[in-house]
DNA sequence: GAATTTACCGAATTATATGCGGTGCAAATT
DNA sequence: AATTTGCACCGCATATAATTCGGTAAATTC
């Protein structure tokens, strides 16, 4: 198991990462200007960051409301048991529900926290009743409806 | 105040949005093949989606552990009061803390839920003690540490 | 301090995005 | 039903950007 692969990156790489997190569509030419290198080594650095897995992927961020997704929620889910088989079965079901865009195993109040996005309250309720609560490993559920989102940064604070 | 601008998009646009959410780095040529159009109208559609605000921005997704960010948490925050001034003051402070990457106003258990990412438990504790709990509008805090993340999809389920 | 590796630059090449004129289809108008 | 109008599309030409390559300087190793 080779997780935790330590990867090295310097001050310039950090700046590249900050810029690409905030704006992945920047041209290599502009990026090179911003970091004070010429295009060639800039591109080289970006490729290395991608190959090393520091940069995992690139994504377009959409406006949920403009595509008809008006309701976002967090749901605390308690499972009936905590054994590996149960958790894996739960995950397998969750994976197939596209409205569940995040699923984290947590300490504290619940066992899992989900982030769910759906059209409206009605379709949210339907989703919860017909899909999530139907998963047999699910014991308890507690919903927190997002009234408004004040901050949704895609930029991680890279430690010095 | 023109929020909630209804924007139209068809089946082809939907496919474009799905693809760009999953992979923003795809070339226009490849995207055009995937959706079955030639490059010119494909690009036209993407530009329109950007101009209409359906596509808000593009971001690189990093591997938190590889950049030394080992601890992610959700924090339920209760405020001392719910009036507008209080909430705004709270938000202003939260905005300045780069480790807080999300902040949502919610119904249910707490008033707000934050997503926080930091180096380790020590720096997390420091952050909470010295920054978050120092905000005078903050009354209660309840932390949920993420043990592992099973799903973190950047693809929203676009309603039909 | 010599050898080796690494990171950089500038310029040529290749790939990609972009702009434009023309065409066909669908919907609206008469 | 025929005509008109307006889109959305295509192919091609052009512009822009990414990528490759050979050479050089700086940093690292021995």
Coordinates of N, CA and C in Angstrom, one line a residue, chain B:
Chain B
X1 N -32.8 43.7 -9.2 CA -32.2 42.4 -8.9 C -32.6 41.3 -9.8
X2 N -31.7 40.9 -10.7 CA -32.1 39.9 -11.6 C -31.5 38.6 -11.3
X3 N -31.7 38.0 -10.2 CA -31.3 36.7 -9.9 C -32.3 35.8 -10.6
X4 N -32.1 34.4 -10.5 CA -33.0 33.5 -11.1 C -33.3 33.7 -12.6
X5 N -32.3 34.0 -13.3 CA -32.4 34.2 -14.8 C -32.6 32.8 -15.4
X6 N -33.8 32.6 -15.9 CA -34.0 31.3 -16.5 C -33.2 31.2 -17.8
X7 N -32.5 30.2 -18.0 CA -31.7 30.0 -19.2 C -32.0 28.7 -19.8
X8 N -32.2 28.7 -21.1 CA -32.6 27.5 -21.9 C -31.3 26.7 -22.3
X9 N -31.5 25.4 -22.3 CA -30.4 24.6 -22.9 C -31.0 23.3 -23.3
X10 N -30.6 22.7 -24.4 CA -31.2 21.5 -24.9 C -30.4 20.3 -24.6
X11 N -30.7 19.2 -25.2 CA -30.1 17.9 -24.9 C -28.6 17.9 -25.2
X12 N -28.2 18.6 -26.2 CA -26.8 18.7 -26.6 C -26.0 19.5 -25.6
X13 N -26.6 20.6 -25.2 CA -26.0 21.4 -24.1 C -25.8 20.6 -22.8
X14 N -26.8 19.8 -22.5 CA -26.7 19.0 -21.3 C -25.5 18.1 -21.4
X15 N -25.4 17.5 -22.5 CA -24.2 16.6 -22.7 C -22.9 17.3 -22.6
X16 N -22.8 18.5 -23.2 CA -21.6 19.3 -23.0 C -21.3 19.6 -21.6
X17 N -22.4 20.0 -20.8 CA -22.2 20.3 -19.4 C -21.7 19.1 -18.6
X18 N -22.3 17.9 -19.0 CA -21.8 16.7 -18.3 C -20.3 16.4 -18.5
X19 N -20.0 16.6 -19.8 CA -18.6 16.3 -20.2 C -17.6 17.3 -19.5
X20 N -18.0 18.6 -19.6 CA -17.1 19.6 -19.0 C -17.0 19.6 -17.5
X21 N -18.0 19.1 -16.9 CA -17.9 19.0 -15.4 C -16.9 17.9 -15.1
X22 N -17.0 16.8 -15.8 CA -16.1 15.7 -15.5 C -14.7 15.9 -16.0
X23 N -14.5 16.6 -17.1 CA -13.2 16.9 -17.7 C -13.2 18.2 -18.4
X24 N -12.7 19.2 -17.7 CA -12.7 20.5 -18.3 C -11.6 20.7 -19.3
X25 N -10.6 19.8 -19.3 CA -9.5 19.9 -20.2 C -9.6 19.3 -21.6
X26 N -10.8 18.7 -21.9 CA -11.0 18.1 -23.2 C -10.9 19.2 -24.2
X27 N -10.3 18.8 -25.4 CA -10.2 19.8 -26.5 C -11.6 20.0 -27.1
X28 N -11.8 21.1 -27.7 CA -13.0 21.4 -28.4 C -13.3 20.4 -29.5
X29 N -12.2 20.0 -30.2 CA -12.3 19.0 -31.3 C -12.9 17.7 -30.7
X30 N -12.3 17.2 -29.6 CA -12.8 15.9 -29.0 C -14.2 16.1 -28.5
X31 N -14.5 17.2 -27.9 CA -15.8 17.5 -27.4 C -16.8 17.4 -28.5
X32 N -16.5 18.0 -29.6 CA -17.4 18.1 -30.8 C -17.7 16.7 -31.3
X33 N -16.7 15.8 -31.3 CA -16.9 14.4 -31.7 C -17.8 13.7 -30.7
X34 N -17.6 13.9 -29.4 CA -18.4 13.3 -28.4 C -19.9 13.6 -28.5
X35 N -20.1 14.9 -28.9 CA -21.5 15.3 -28.9 C -22.1 15.2 -30.3
X36 N -21.3 14.9 -31.3 CA -21.8 14.7 -32.7 C -22.0 16.0 -33.5
X37 N -21.2 17.0 -33.2 CA -21.3 18.2 -34.0 C -19.9 18.5 -34.5
X38 N -19.8 19.5 -35.4 CA -18.5 20.0 -35.8 C -17.9 21.0 -34.8
X39 N -16.6 21.2 -34.8 CA -16.0 22.1 -33.8 C -16.6 23.5 -33.7
X40 N -17.0 24.1 -34.8 CA -17.5 25.5 -34.8 C -18.7 25.7 -33.9
X41 N -19.8 25.0 -34.2 CA -21.0 25.2 -33.4 C -20.8 24.6 -31.9
X42 N -19.9 23.7 -31.8 CA -19.6 23.2 -30.4 C -19.1 24.3 -29.6
X43 N -18.1 25.0 -30.1 CA -17.4 26.1 -29.4 C -18.5 27.2 -29.1
X44 N -19.3 27.5 -30.1 CA -20.3 28.5 -30.0 C -21.2 28.1 -28.8
X45 N -21.6 26.9 -28.6 CA -22.4 26.5 -27.5 C -21.7 26.6 -26.2
X46 N -20.5 26.3 -26.2 CA -19.7 26.4 -24.9 C -19.6 27.9 -24.5
X47 N -19.3 28.7 -25.5 CA -19.2 30.1 -25.2 C -20.6 30.7 -24.6
X48 N -21.7 30.2 -25.2 CA -23.0 30.7 -24.8 C -23.2 30.2 -23.3
X49 N -22.8 29.0 -23.1 CA -23.1 28.5 -21.7 C -22.2 29.2 -20.7
X50 N -21.1 29.7 -21.1 CA -20.2 30.5 -20.2 C -20.8 31.9 -20.0
X51 N -21.2 32.5 -21.2 CA -21.8 33.9 -21.1 C -23.1 33.9 -20.3
X52 N -23.9 32.9 -20.4 CA -25.2 32.9 -19.7 C -25.0 32.6 -18.2
X53 N -23.8 32.2 -17.8 CA -23.5 32.0 -16.4 C -23.8 30.5 -16.0
X54 N -24.3 29.7 -16.9 CA -24.5 28.3 -16.5 C -23.2 27.7 -16.1
X55 N -22.2 27.9 -17.0 CA -20.8 27.5 -16.6 C -20.2 28.8 -15.9
X56 N -19.9 28.6 -14.6 CA -19.3 29.7 -13.9 C -17.8 29.9 -13.9
X57 N -17.1 28.8 -13.9 CA -15.7 28.8 -13.9 C -15.1 27.4 -14.0
X58 N -13.8 27.4 -14.1 CA -13.1 26.1 -14.3 C -12.0 26.0 -13.3
X59 N -11.8 24.8 -12.7 CA -10.9 24.6 -11.6 C -10.1 23.4 -11.6
X60 N -8.9 23.5 -11.2 CA -8.1 22.3 -11.0 C -8.4 21.7 -9.7
X61 N -8.5 20.3 -9.6 CA -8.8 19.6 -8.4 C -7.5 19.0 -7.9
X62 N -7.1 19.3 -6.7 CA -5.8 18.8 -6.2 C -6.1 17.6 -5.2
X63 N -5.0 16.9 -5.0 CA -5.0 15.8 -4.0 C -4.6 16.4 -2.6
X64 N -5.5 16.6 -1.7 CA -5.2 17.3 -0.5 C -4.0 16.7 0.3
X65 N -4.0 15.4 0.4 CA -2.9 14.7 1.1 C -1.5 15.0 0.5
X66 N -1.5 15.0 -0.8 CA -0.2 15.2 -1.5 C 0.3 16.6 -1.3
X67 N -0.5 17.6 -1.0 CA 0.0 18.9 -0.7 C 0.0 19.2 0.8
X68 N -0.1 18.1 1.6 CA 0.1 18.3 3.0 C -1.1 18.7 3.8
X69 N -2.3 18.4 3.2 CA -3.5 18.8 3.9 C -4.2 17.5 4.3
X70 N -3.9 17.1 5.6 CA -4.4 15.7 6.0 C -5.7 15.7 6.7
X71 N -6.2 16.9 7.2 CA -7.4 16.9 8.0 C -8.5 17.7 7.4
X72 N -9.6 17.1 7.1 CA -10.8 17.9 6.6 C -11.9 17.7 7.6
X73 N -12.6 18.7 7.8 CA -13.7 18.6 8.8 C -15.0 19.4 8.4
X74 N -16.1 18.9 8.9 CA -17.3 19.8 8.9 C -17.5 20.3 10.3
X75 N -17.9 21.6 10.3 CA -18.2 22.2 11.6 C -19.6 22.8 11.6
X76 N -20.4 22.4 12.6 CA -21.7 23.1 12.8 C -21.5 24.2 13.7
X77 N -21.9 25.4 13.3 CA -21.7 26.6 14.0 C -23.0 27.3 14.4
X78 N -23.2 27.5 15.7 CA -24.4 28.2 16.1 C -24.0 29.7 16.4
X79 N -24.8 30.6 16.0 CA -24.5 32.0 16.2 C -25.3 32.5 17.5
X80 N -24.8 33.6 18.0 CA -25.4 34.1 19.2 C -26.8 34.8 18.9
X81 N -26.9 35.2 17.7 CA -28.2 35.8 17.2 C -28.3 35.6 15.7
X82 N -29.6 35.8 15.3 CA -29.8 35.4 13.8 C -30.1 36.7 13.0
X83 N -29.9 37.8 13.6 CA -30.2 39.1 12.8 C -29.1 39.3 11.7
X84 N -29.5 40.1 10.7 CA -28.8 40.3 9.5 C -27.3 40.8 9.8
X85 N -27.2 41.7 10.7 CA -25.9 42.3 11.1 C -25.0 41.3 11.6
X86 N -25.5 40.4 12.5 CA -24.7 39.4 13.0 C -24.2 38.4 12.0
X87 N -25.1 38.0 11.1 CA -24.7 37.1 10.1 C -23.7 37.7 9.2
X88 N -23.9 38.9 8.8 CA -22.9 39.6 7.9 C -21.5 39.7 8.6
X89 N -21.5 40.0 9.8 CA -20.3 40.2 10.5 C -19.5 38.8 10.6
X90 N -20.3 37.8 10.8 CA -19.8 36.4 10.9 C -19.2 36.1 9.5
X91 N -19.9 36.3 8.5 CA -19.5 36.0 7.1 C -18.2 36.7 6.7
X92 N -18.1 38.0 7.1 CA -17.0 38.8 6.8 C -15.7 38.2 7.4
X93 N -15.8 37.7 8.6 CA -14.7 37.0 9.3 C -14.3 35.7 8.6
X94 N -15.4 34.9 8.3 CA -15.2 33.6 7.7 C -14.5 33.7 6.3
X95 N -14.9 34.7 5.6 CA -14.3 35.0 4.3 C -12.8 35.1 4.3
X96 N -12.3 35.6 5.4 CA -10.8 35.8 5.5 C -10.0 34.6 5.9
X97 N -10.7 33.6 6.3 CA -10.0 32.3 6.7 C -10.0 31.4 5.5
X98 N -8.8 31.3 5.0 CA -8.6 30.5 3.7 C -8.9 29.0 4.0
X99 N -8.7 28.5 5.2 CA -8.9 27.1 5.5 C -10.4 26.8 5.4
X100 N -11.2 27.8 5.6 CA -12.7 27.5 5.5 C -13.0 27.6 4.0
X101 N -13.2 26.4 3.4 CA -13.4 26.4 2.0 C -14.9 26.4 1.6
X102 N -15.8 26.1 2.6 CA -17.2 26.3 2.3 C -17.9 26.8 3.5
X103 N -19.0 27.6 3.3 CA -19.8 28.1 4.4 C -21.2 28.2 3.9
X104 N -22.1 27.4 4.6 CA -23.5 27.4 4.2 C -24.4 27.7 5.3
X105 N -25.4 28.5 5.1 CA -26.4 28.8 6.0 C -27.5 27.6 6.0
X106 N -27.8 27.0 7.1 CA -28.6 25.8 7.0 C -29.8 25.8 8.0
X107 N -30.7 25.0 7.7 CA -31.8 24.7 8.7 C -31.4 23.5 9.5
X108 N -32.0 23.3 10.6 CA -31.7 22.0 11.4 C -30.8 22.3 12.5
X109 N -29.9 21.4 12.8 CA -29.1 21.3 14.0 C -28.4 22.7 14.3
X110 N -27.6 23.1 13.4 CA -26.9 24.4 13.7 C -27.3 25.5 12.8
X111 N -26.7 26.6 12.8 CA -27.0 27.7 11.9 C -26.2 27.7 10.7
X112 N -25.0 27.3 10.8 CA -24.1 27.3 9.7 C -23.3 26.0 9.7
X113 N -22.9 25.6 8.5 CA -22.0 24.4 8.4 C -20.8 24.9 7.6
X114 N -19.6 24.6 8.1 CA -18.4 25.0 7.4 C -17.6 23.7 7.0
X115 N -16.9 23.8 5.9 CA -16.0 22.8 5.6 C -14.6 23.4 5.7
X116 N -13.8 22.7 6.5 CA -12.5 23.2 6.8 C -11.4 22.2 6.4
X117 N -10.3 22.7 5.9 CA -9.2 21.8 5.5 C -7.9 22.3 6.1
X118 N -7.2 21.5 6.8 CA -5.9 21.9 7.3 C -4.9 20.8 7.4
X119 N -3.7 21.2 7.8 CA -2.5 20.3 7.7 C -2.7 19.1 8.6
X120 N -3.0 19.3 9.8 CA -3.1 18.2 10.7 C -4.0 18.6 11.9
X121 N -4.2 17.7 12.8 CA -5.1 17.9 13.9 C -4.6 19.1 14.7
X122 N -3.3 19.2 14.9 CA -2.7 20.3 15.7 C -3.1 21.7 15.1
X123 N -2.8 21.8 13.8 CA -3.1 23.1 13.2 C -4.6 23.3 13.1
X124 N -5.3 22.2 13.0 CA -6.8 22.4 13.0 C -7.3 23.0 14.3
X125 N -6.8 22.4 15.4 CA -7.1 22.9 16.7 C -6.8 24.3 16.9
X126 N -5.6 24.7 16.4 CA -5.1 26.0 16.5 C -6.0 27.0 15.7
X127 N -6.4 26.6 14.5 CA -7.3 27.4 13.7 C -8.6 27.6 14.4
X128 N -9.2 26.5 15.0 CA -10.5 26.7 15.6 C -10.4 27.6 16.9
X129 N -9.3 27.4 17.7 CA -9.2 28.1 18.9 C -8.9 29.6 18.6
X130 N -8.0 29.8 17.7 CA -7.5 31.2 17.5 C -8.3 32.0 16.5
X131 N -8.9 31.3 15.6 CA -9.7 32.1 14.6 C -11.2 31.9 14.7
X132 N -11.7 30.7 14.5 CA -13.1 30.5 14.4 C -13.8 30.9 15.7
X133 N -13.3 30.3 16.8 CA -14.0 30.6 18.1 C -13.8 32.0 18.6
X134 N -12.9 32.7 18.0 CA -12.6 34.1 18.3 C -13.6 35.0 17.7
X135 N -14.3 34.6 16.7 CA -15.4 35.4 16.1 C -16.5 35.6 17.1
X136 N -16.8 36.9 17.4 CA -17.6 37.1 18.6 C -19.1 36.7 18.3
X137 N -19.5 36.5 17.1 CA -20.9 36.1 16.8 C -21.0 34.6 17.0
X138 N -19.9 33.9 17.1 CA -20.0 32.4 17.2 C -20.3 32.0 18.7
X139 N -21.4 31.2 18.8 CA -21.8 30.7 20.1 C -21.3 29.3 20.3
X140 N -21.8 28.4 19.5 CA -21.4 27.0 19.7 C -20.7 26.4 18.4
X141 N -19.9 25.4 18.6 CA -19.3 24.7 17.5 C -19.3 23.2 17.7
X142 N -19.6 22.5 16.7 CA -19.5 21.0 16.8 C -18.7 20.5 15.6
X143 N -17.6 19.8 15.9 CA -16.8 19.3 14.8 C -17.0 17.9 14.4
X144 N -17.0 17.7 13.1 CA -17.0 16.3 12.6 C -15.8 16.1 11.7
X145 N -14.9 15.3 12.1 CA -13.7 15.0 11.4 C -13.9 14.0 10.3
X146 N -13.5 14.3 9.1 CA -13.6 13.3 8.0 C -12.6 12.2 8.1
X147 N -13.0 11.0 8.3 CA -12.1 9.9 8.4 C -11.6 9.4 7.0
X148 N -12.6 9.4 6.1 CA -12.3 9.1 4.7 C -13.4 9.6 3.8
X149 N -13.0 9.9 2.6 CA -14.0 10.4 1.6 C -14.3 9.4 0.6
X150 N -15.5 8.9 0.5 CA -15.8 7.9 -0.5 C -16.3 8.4 -1.8
X151 N -16.8 9.6 -1.8 CA -17.4 10.1 -3.0 C -17.2 11.6 -3.0
X152 N -16.7 12.2 -4.0 CA -16.5 13.6 -4.1 C -16.6 14.1 -5.5
X153 N -17.9 13.9 -6.0 CA -18.2 14.1 -7.4 C -18.3 15.6 -7.8
X154 N -17.7 16.0 -8.9 CA -17.8 17.4 -9.4 C -18.9 17.5 -10.4
X155 N -19.6 16.4 -10.6 CA -20.7 16.4 -11.6 C -22.0 16.5 -11.0
X156 N -22.7 17.6 -11.3 CA -24.1 17.7 -10.8 C -25.1 17.0 -11.7
X157 N -26.1 16.4 -11.1 CA -27.1 15.7 -11.8 C -28.1 16.6 -12.5
X158 N -27.9 16.9 -13.7 CA -28.7 17.9 -14.4 C -30.1 17.3 -14.7
X159 N -31.1 18.0 -14.2 CA -32.5 17.4 -14.4 C -32.9 17.4 -15.9
X160 N -33.7 16.4 -16.2 CA -34.1 16.3 -17.6 C -35.0 17.5 -18.1

